[in-house]
Amino acid sequence: MDFKIQGKNAIVTGSGQGIGRATAIALAQEGVNVAVCDLDLTHAGEVAKEIEALGVRAIAVQADVSQEADVKRLFAVTREQLGPVDILVNNAGISPKVPFDEIPCEQFKKVMEVNLLGTFLCCQQAYADMKEKNWGRIINLSSMAGLFGANKAGAHYSATKAGIIGLTKTLAKKMGPYQITVNCVAPGRINTALTQVLAPEVVEQIRQQIPMKRIGEPEEVAWVIAFLASQQAGYVTGACVDILGGFIA
């Protein structure tokens, strides 16, 4: 397919594995240069090599999106080595599985800082580049837990993912006059490390609740994100796209 974004520059956070990795590769297949951002520089470097093999430019950047200095450095390095940022995918996130009444205050703060503050900081940095170009695409990662509340994930994770939906809709209004679209996707159970830590019997119970009777694959989320980054999706903004296999809470 041709999403007409060849030559654009993207940052994908948390792209050393899972949905982030699949998204970085999907964008690269559309001719996009990608900054692969992850806490694990080894994984980021491996993904960057995969992307370069597709004939586009890629860099690996180690960054903690909860730290403003790291986010500023991520964007500075990307601008220097690839150019101004056209597409931002805020995928980085953590999801400790802790019962509500046992969540330590420091853990609650950390989840908020990585998932929600990190998304905010990256959007803030991207806005400057995109506003100047009068074009941009921001796609944030929410979750079914942000739509319906958490069952297996923690209350802090659910709160951040609901917050991301609110942030997305607000920024769509703010950035719309500059032809910048801001959307989010809300995946259900996807075959990533966050799901793989669950016991097999729990995964099977979840699978039975999904009308399609299977767990989704990272690539099935990645191509929805790639479409939202496309020229063809230029009038889609402020949306939250459910990727749930038919599941309704």
Short mmCIF file of N, CA, C and O in Angstrom, two decimals, residues 2-90:
data_model
loop_
_atom_site.label_atom_id
_atom_site.label_comp_id
_atom_site.label_asym_id
_atom_site.label_seq_id
_atom_site.Cartn_x
_atom_site.Cartn_y
_atom_site.Cartn_z
N ASP A 2 0.32 2.36 -0.42
CA ASP A 2 1.07 3.60 -0.46
C ASP A 2 0.32 4.65 0.37
O ASP A 2 -0.69 5.19 -0.06
N PHE A 3 0.86 4.92 1.54
CA PHE A 3 0.24 5.90 2.43
C PHE A 3 0.75 7.32 2.18
O PHE A 3 0.41 8.24 2.92
N LYS A 4 1.60 7.47 1.15
CA LYS A 4 2.07 8.79 0.71
C LYS A 4 2.81 9.54 1.82
O LYS A 4 2.66 10.76 1.99
N ILE A 5 3.64 8.81 2.57
CA ILE A 5 4.44 9.43 3.63
C ILE A 5 5.93 9.10 3.44
O ILE A 5 6.72 9.24 4.38
N GLN A 6 6.28 8.69 2.25
CA GLN A 6 7.68 8.36 1.96
C GLN A 6 8.56 9.59 2.20
O GLN A 6 8.22 10.70 1.80
N GLY A 7 9.66 9.38 2.90
CA GLY A 7 10.59 10.47 3.19
C GLY A 7 10.29 11.24 4.46
O GLY A 7 11.07 12.11 4.86
N LYS A 8 9.15 10.96 5.11
CA LYS A 8 8.84 11.60 6.39
C LYS A 8 9.74 11.02 7.48
O LYS A 8 10.33 9.94 7.34
N ASN A 9 9.83 11.74 8.59
CA ASN A 9 10.65 11.31 9.73
C ASN A 9 9.76 11.03 10.94
O ASN A 9 8.89 11.84 11.27
N ALA A 10 9.99 9.89 11.57
CA ALA A 10 9.15 9.48 12.70
C ALA A 10 9.98 9.15 13.93
O ALA A 10 11.11 8.67 13.83
N ILE A 11 9.39 9.40 15.09
CA ILE A 11 9.89 8.88 16.36
C ILE A 11 8.84 7.90 16.86
O ILE A 11 7.65 8.22 16.92
N VAL A 12 9.29 6.69 17.22
CA VAL A 12 8.41 5.70 17.84
C VAL A 12 9.02 5.35 19.19
O VAL A 12 10.11 4.77 19.25
N THR A 13 8.35 5.70 20.27
CA THR A 13 8.90 5.41 21.59
C THR A 13 8.56 3.97 22.00
O THR A 13 7.56 3.41 21.56
N GLY A 14 9.41 3.39 22.82
CA GLY A 14 9.20 2.01 23.26
C GLY A 14 9.19 1.04 22.10
O GLY A 14 8.43 0.07 22.10
N SER A 15 10.07 1.28 21.12
CA SER A 15 9.99 0.50 19.87
C SER A 15 11.06 -0.59 19.77
O SER A 15 11.33 -1.09 18.68
N GLY A 16 11.62 -0.99 20.91
CA GLY A 16 12.58 -2.08 20.89
C GLY A 16 11.92 -3.45 20.77
O GLY A 16 12.58 -4.44 20.46
N GLN A 17 10.61 -3.51 21.01
CA GLN A 17 9.89 -4.79 20.94
C GLN A 17 8.40 -4.53 20.82
O GLN A 17 7.95 -3.39 20.88
N GLY A 18 7.64 -5.58 20.64
CA GLY A 18 6.17 -5.52 20.70
C GLY A 18 5.53 -4.61 19.67
O GLY A 18 5.96 -4.55 18.51
N ILE A 19 4.49 -3.90 20.10
CA ILE A 19 3.74 -3.02 19.20
C ILE A 19 4.64 -1.91 18.65
O ILE A 19 4.54 -1.53 17.49
N GLY A 20 5.52 -1.38 19.49
CA GLY A 20 6.42 -0.32 19.04
C GLY A 20 7.32 -0.78 17.91
O GLY A 20 7.49 -0.07 16.90
N ARG A 21 7.91 -1.95 18.06
CA ARG A 21 8.77 -2.50 17.01
C ARG A 21 7.98 -2.72 15.73
O ARG A 21 8.42 -2.34 14.64
N ALA A 22 6.81 -3.34 15.84
CA ALA A 22 5.99 -3.60 14.65
C ALA A 22 5.60 -2.30 13.97
O ALA A 22 5.55 -2.22 12.73
N THR A 23 5.33 -1.25 14.75
CA THR A 23 4.96 0.04 14.19
C THR A 23 6.13 0.69 13.47
O THR A 23 5.98 1.23 12.36
N ALA A 24 7.30 0.66 14.09
CA ALA A 24 8.49 1.23 13.46
C ALA A 24 8.76 0.56 12.11
O ALA A 24 9.07 1.23 11.12
N ILE A 25 8.61 -0.76 12.05
CA ILE A 25 8.85 -1.49 10.80
C ILE A 25 7.77 -1.18 9.78
O ILE A 25 8.06 -1.00 8.59
N ALA A 26 6.50 -1.10 10.20
CA ALA A 26 5.41 -0.77 9.28
C ALA A 26 5.63 0.60 8.65
O ALA A 26 5.46 0.78 7.43
N LEU A 27 6.03 1.58 9.44
CA LEU A 27 6.30 2.91 8.91
C LEU A 27 7.48 2.88 7.94
O LEU A 27 7.45 3.53 6.88
N ALA A 28 8.51 2.12 8.30
CA ALA A 28 9.67 2.00 7.41
C ALA A 28 9.28 1.38 6.08
O ALA A 28 9.80 1.78 5.02
N GLN A 29 8.38 0.43 6.11
CA GLN A 29 7.91 -0.19 4.86
C GLN A 29 7.16 0.80 3.99
O GLN A 29 7.03 0.60 2.78
N GLU A 30 6.69 1.90 4.59
CA GLU A 30 6.04 2.97 3.85
C GLU A 30 7.03 4.07 3.46
O GLU A 30 6.63 5.14 3.01
N GLY A 31 8.33 3.80 3.68
CA GLY A 31 9.36 4.76 3.26
C GLY A 31 9.68 5.83 4.27
O GLY A 31 10.32 6.84 3.94
N VAL A 32 9.28 5.62 5.54
CA VAL A 32 9.52 6.61 6.59
C VAL A 32 10.85 6.33 7.28
O VAL A 32 11.17 5.17 7.58
N ASN A 33 11.63 7.38 7.55
CA ASN A 33 12.84 7.26 8.36
C ASN A 33 12.43 7.24 9.83
O ASN A 33 11.56 8.02 10.24
N VAL A 34 13.06 6.37 10.62
CA VAL A 34 12.56 6.15 11.98
C VAL A 34 13.65 6.28 13.03
O VAL A 34 14.73 5.68 12.91
N ALA A 35 13.33 7.05 14.08
CA ALA A 35 14.13 7.05 15.30
C ALA A 35 13.53 6.02 16.23
O ALA A 35 12.38 6.18 16.68
N VAL A 36 14.27 4.95 16.47
CA VAL A 36 13.81 3.86 17.33
C VAL A 36 14.23 4.20 18.76
O VAL A 36 15.41 4.19 19.10
N CYS A 37 13.26 4.54 19.60
CA CYS A 37 13.55 4.97 20.97
C CYS A 37 13.15 3.88 21.94
O CYS A 37 12.04 3.35 21.89
N ASP A 38 14.07 3.56 22.84
CA ASP A 38 13.77 2.54 23.85
C ASP A 38 14.73 2.69 25.02
O ASP A 38 15.83 3.23 24.86
N LEU A 39 14.32 2.22 26.20
CA LEU A 39 15.25 2.18 27.33
C LEU A 39 16.38 1.21 27.08
O LEU A 39 17.50 1.39 27.55
N ASP A 40 16.08 0.13 26.34
CA ASP A 40 17.06 -0.90 26.03
C ASP A 40 17.70 -0.58 24.68
O ASP A 40 17.12 -0.80 23.62
N LEU A 41 18.91 -0.04 24.71
CA LEU A 41 19.58 0.39 23.48
C LEU A 41 19.94 -0.79 22.58
O LEU A 41 19.95 -0.65 21.36
N THR A 42 20.19 -1.96 23.17
CA THR A 42 20.50 -3.14 22.36
C THR A 42 19.31 -3.51 21.49
O THR A 42 19.45 -3.73 20.28
N HIS A 43 18.13 -3.59 22.08
CA HIS A 43 16.93 -3.91 21.31
C HIS A 43 16.65 -2.84 20.27
O HIS A 43 16.29 -3.14 19.12
N ALA A 44 16.82 -1.57 20.66
CA ALA A 44 16.59 -0.47 19.72
C ALA A 44 17.54 -0.57 18.52
O ALA A 44 17.14 -0.36 17.37
N GLY A 45 18.79 -0.90 18.79
CA GLY A 45 19.76 -1.04 17.72
C GLY A 45 19.43 -2.17 16.76
O GLY A 45 19.61 -2.03 15.53
N GLU A 46 18.92 -3.26 17.30
CA GLU A 46 18.53 -4.39 16.43
C GLU A 46 17.38 -4.00 15.51
O GLU A 46 17.36 -4.35 14.33
N VAL A 47 16.41 -3.27 16.05
CA VAL A 47 15.27 -2.83 15.23
C VAL A 47 15.74 -1.83 14.19
O VAL A 47 15.30 -1.87 13.03
N ALA A 48 16.63 -0.93 14.57
CA ALA A 48 17.16 0.04 13.62
C ALA A 48 17.85 -0.65 12.44
O ALA A 48 17.72 -0.22 11.28
N LYS A 49 18.57 -1.72 12.71
CA LYS A 49 19.22 -2.48 11.63
C LYS A 49 18.18 -3.11 10.71
O LYS A 49 18.36 -3.14 9.48
N GLU A 50 17.11 -3.65 11.29
CA GLU A 50 16.03 -4.21 10.47
C GLU A 50 15.44 -3.15 9.55
O GLU A 50 15.14 -3.41 8.37
N ILE A 51 15.29 -1.95 10.07
CA ILE A 51 14.70 -0.86 9.30
C ILE A 51 15.63 -0.41 8.18
O ILE A 51 15.20 -0.19 7.04
N GLU A 52 16.91 -0.29 8.48
CA GLU A 52 17.87 0.11 7.46
C GLU A 52 17.90 -0.88 6.30
O GLU A 52 18.11 -0.49 5.14
N ALA A 53 17.66 -2.15 6.61
CA ALA A 53 17.64 -3.18 5.56
C ALA A 53 16.47 -2.97 4.59
O ALA A 53 16.48 -3.51 3.49
N LEU A 54 15.50 -2.17 5.01
CA LEU A 54 14.35 -1.86 4.15
C LEU A 54 14.63 -0.67 3.23
O LEU A 54 13.78 -0.28 2.43
N GLY A 55 15.81 -0.07 3.38
CA GLY A 55 16.21 1.00 2.47
C GLY A 55 15.91 2.41 2.94
O GLY A 55 15.96 3.36 2.16
N VAL A 56 15.58 2.57 4.23
CA VAL A 56 15.37 3.90 4.77
C VAL A 56 16.35 4.12 5.92
O VAL A 56 17.03 3.20 6.35
N ARG A 57 16.42 5.36 6.40
CA ARG A 57 17.35 5.68 7.47
C ARG A 57 16.72 5.37 8.83
O ARG A 57 15.51 5.50 9.01
N ALA A 58 17.56 4.98 9.77
CA ALA A 58 17.09 4.69 11.13
C ALA A 58 18.19 4.99 12.12
O ALA A 58 19.39 4.85 11.81
N ILE A 59 17.81 5.44 13.29
CA ILE A 59 18.74 5.63 14.39
C ILE A 59 18.15 4.99 15.64
O ILE A 59 16.93 4.87 15.77
N ALA A 60 19.01 4.55 16.52
CA ALA A 60 18.59 3.99 17.81
C ALA A 60 18.94 4.99 18.89
O ALA A 60 20.09 5.47 18.96
N VAL A 61 17.96 5.35 19.72
CA VAL A 61 18.18 6.34 20.78
C VAL A 61 17.67 5.77 22.09
O VAL A 61 16.52 5.35 22.19
N GLN A 62 18.54 5.78 23.09
CA GLN A 62 18.12 5.36 24.43
C GLN A 62 17.55 6.56 25.16
O GLN A 62 18.20 7.61 25.25
N ALA A 63 16.34 6.44 25.65
CA ALA A 63 15.72 7.56 26.36
C ALA A 63 14.64 7.06 27.31
O ALA A 63 13.95 6.09 27.02
N ASP A 64 14.52 7.75 28.42
CA ASP A 64 13.45 7.53 29.39
C ASP A 64 12.44 8.66 29.18
O ASP A 64 12.72 9.82 29.51
N VAL A 65 11.29 8.35 28.62
CA VAL A 65 10.34 9.40 28.25
C VAL A 65 9.74 10.12 29.45
O VAL A 65 9.11 11.17 29.29
N SER A 66 9.94 9.59 30.65
CA SER A 66 9.43 10.26 31.84
C SER A 66 10.35 11.40 32.28
O SER A 66 10.00 12.16 33.19
N GLN A 67 11.52 11.51 31.64
CA GLN A 67 12.50 12.53 31.99
C GLN A 67 12.55 13.60 30.90
O GLN A 67 12.88 13.30 29.76
N GLU A 68 12.23 14.84 31.25
CA GLU A 68 12.16 15.91 30.25
C GLU A 68 13.48 16.08 29.51
O GLU A 68 13.50 16.30 28.29
N ALA A 69 14.60 15.96 30.21
CA ALA A 69 15.90 16.12 29.57
C ALA A 69 16.13 15.04 28.52
O ALA A 69 16.66 15.32 27.43
N ASP A 70 15.71 13.81 28.82
CA ASP A 70 15.86 12.71 27.86
C ASP A 70 14.99 12.95 26.62
O ASP A 70 15.41 12.69 25.49
N VAL A 71 13.77 13.44 26.84
CA VAL A 71 12.87 13.69 25.71
C VAL A 71 13.44 14.79 24.82
O VAL A 71 13.44 14.67 23.58
N LYS A 72 13.94 15.85 25.41
CA LYS A 72 14.54 16.93 24.62
C LYS A 72 15.74 16.43 23.83
O LYS A 72 15.94 16.79 22.66
N ARG A 73 16.55 15.57 24.45
CA ARG A 73 17.70 15.00 23.76
C ARG A 73 17.25 14.09 22.61
O ARG A 73 17.84 14.11 21.53
N LEU A 74 16.21 13.29 22.85
CA LEU A 74 15.67 12.41 21.80
C LEU A 74 15.29 13.21 20.56
O LEU A 74 15.65 12.84 19.43
N PHE A 75 14.59 14.30 20.75
CA PHE A 75 14.16 15.11 19.61
C PHE A 75 15.33 15.85 18.98
O PHE A 75 15.39 15.98 17.75
N ALA A 76 16.27 16.30 19.79
CA ALA A 76 17.45 17.00 19.25
C ALA A 76 18.28 16.06 18.38
O ALA A 76 18.71 16.43 17.28
N VAL A 77 18.51 14.85 18.86
CA VAL A 77 19.29 13.87 18.10
C VAL A 77 18.56 13.50 16.81
O VAL A 77 19.17 13.37 15.74
N THR A 78 17.25 13.33 16.89
CA THR A 78 16.47 12.98 15.70
C THR A 78 16.53 14.10 14.66
O THR A 78 16.72 13.85 13.47
N ARG A 79 16.36 15.34 15.11
CA ARG A 79 16.44 16.48 14.19
C ARG A 79 17.81 16.55 13.52
O ARG A 79 17.93 16.82 12.33
N GLU A 80 18.85 16.28 14.31
CA GLU A 80 20.21 16.37 13.79
C GLU A 80 20.51 15.26 12.77
O GLU A 80 21.14 15.51 11.74
N GLN A 81 20.04 14.05 13.04
CA GLN A 81 20.43 12.91 12.20
C GLN A 81 19.41 12.55 11.13
O GLN A 81 19.77 11.99 10.09
N LEU A 82 18.13 12.85 11.37
CA LEU A 82 17.09 12.53 10.38
C LEU A 82 16.42 13.77 9.81
O LEU A 82 16.07 13.81 8.63
N GLY A 83 16.20 14.77 10.68
CA GLY A 83 15.48 15.98 10.27
C GLY A 83 14.31 16.22 11.21
O GLY A 83 14.07 15.45 12.15
N PRO A 84 13.57 17.32 10.99
CA PRO A 84 12.41 17.62 11.84
C PRO A 84 11.41 16.46 11.86
O PRO A 84 11.26 15.73 10.89
N VAL A 85 10.73 16.32 12.99
CA VAL A 85 9.83 15.19 13.18
C VAL A 85 8.47 15.46 12.55
O VAL A 85 7.83 16.47 12.81
N ASP A 86 8.03 14.52 11.70
CA ASP A 86 6.72 14.61 11.05
C ASP A 86 5.68 13.73 11.72
O ASP A 86 4.49 14.05 11.74
N ILE A 87 6.14 12.59 12.25
CA ILE A 87 5.23 11.58 12.82
C ILE A 87 5.76 11.17 14.19
O ILE A 87 6.95 10.88 14.35
N LEU A 88 4.88 11.19 15.18
CA LEU A 88 5.23 10.75 16.53
C LEU A 88 4.28 9.65 16.96
O LEU A 88 3.06 9.83 16.90
N VAL A 89 4.84 8.53 17.40
CA VAL A 89 4.03 7.45 17.97
C VAL A 89 4.45 7.26 19.42
O VAL A 89 5.58 6.86 19.71
N ASN A 90 3.56 7.59 20.34
CA ASN A 90 3.83 7.47 21.77
C ASN A 90 3.39 6.10 22.26
O ASN A 90 2.25 5.90 22.66
#
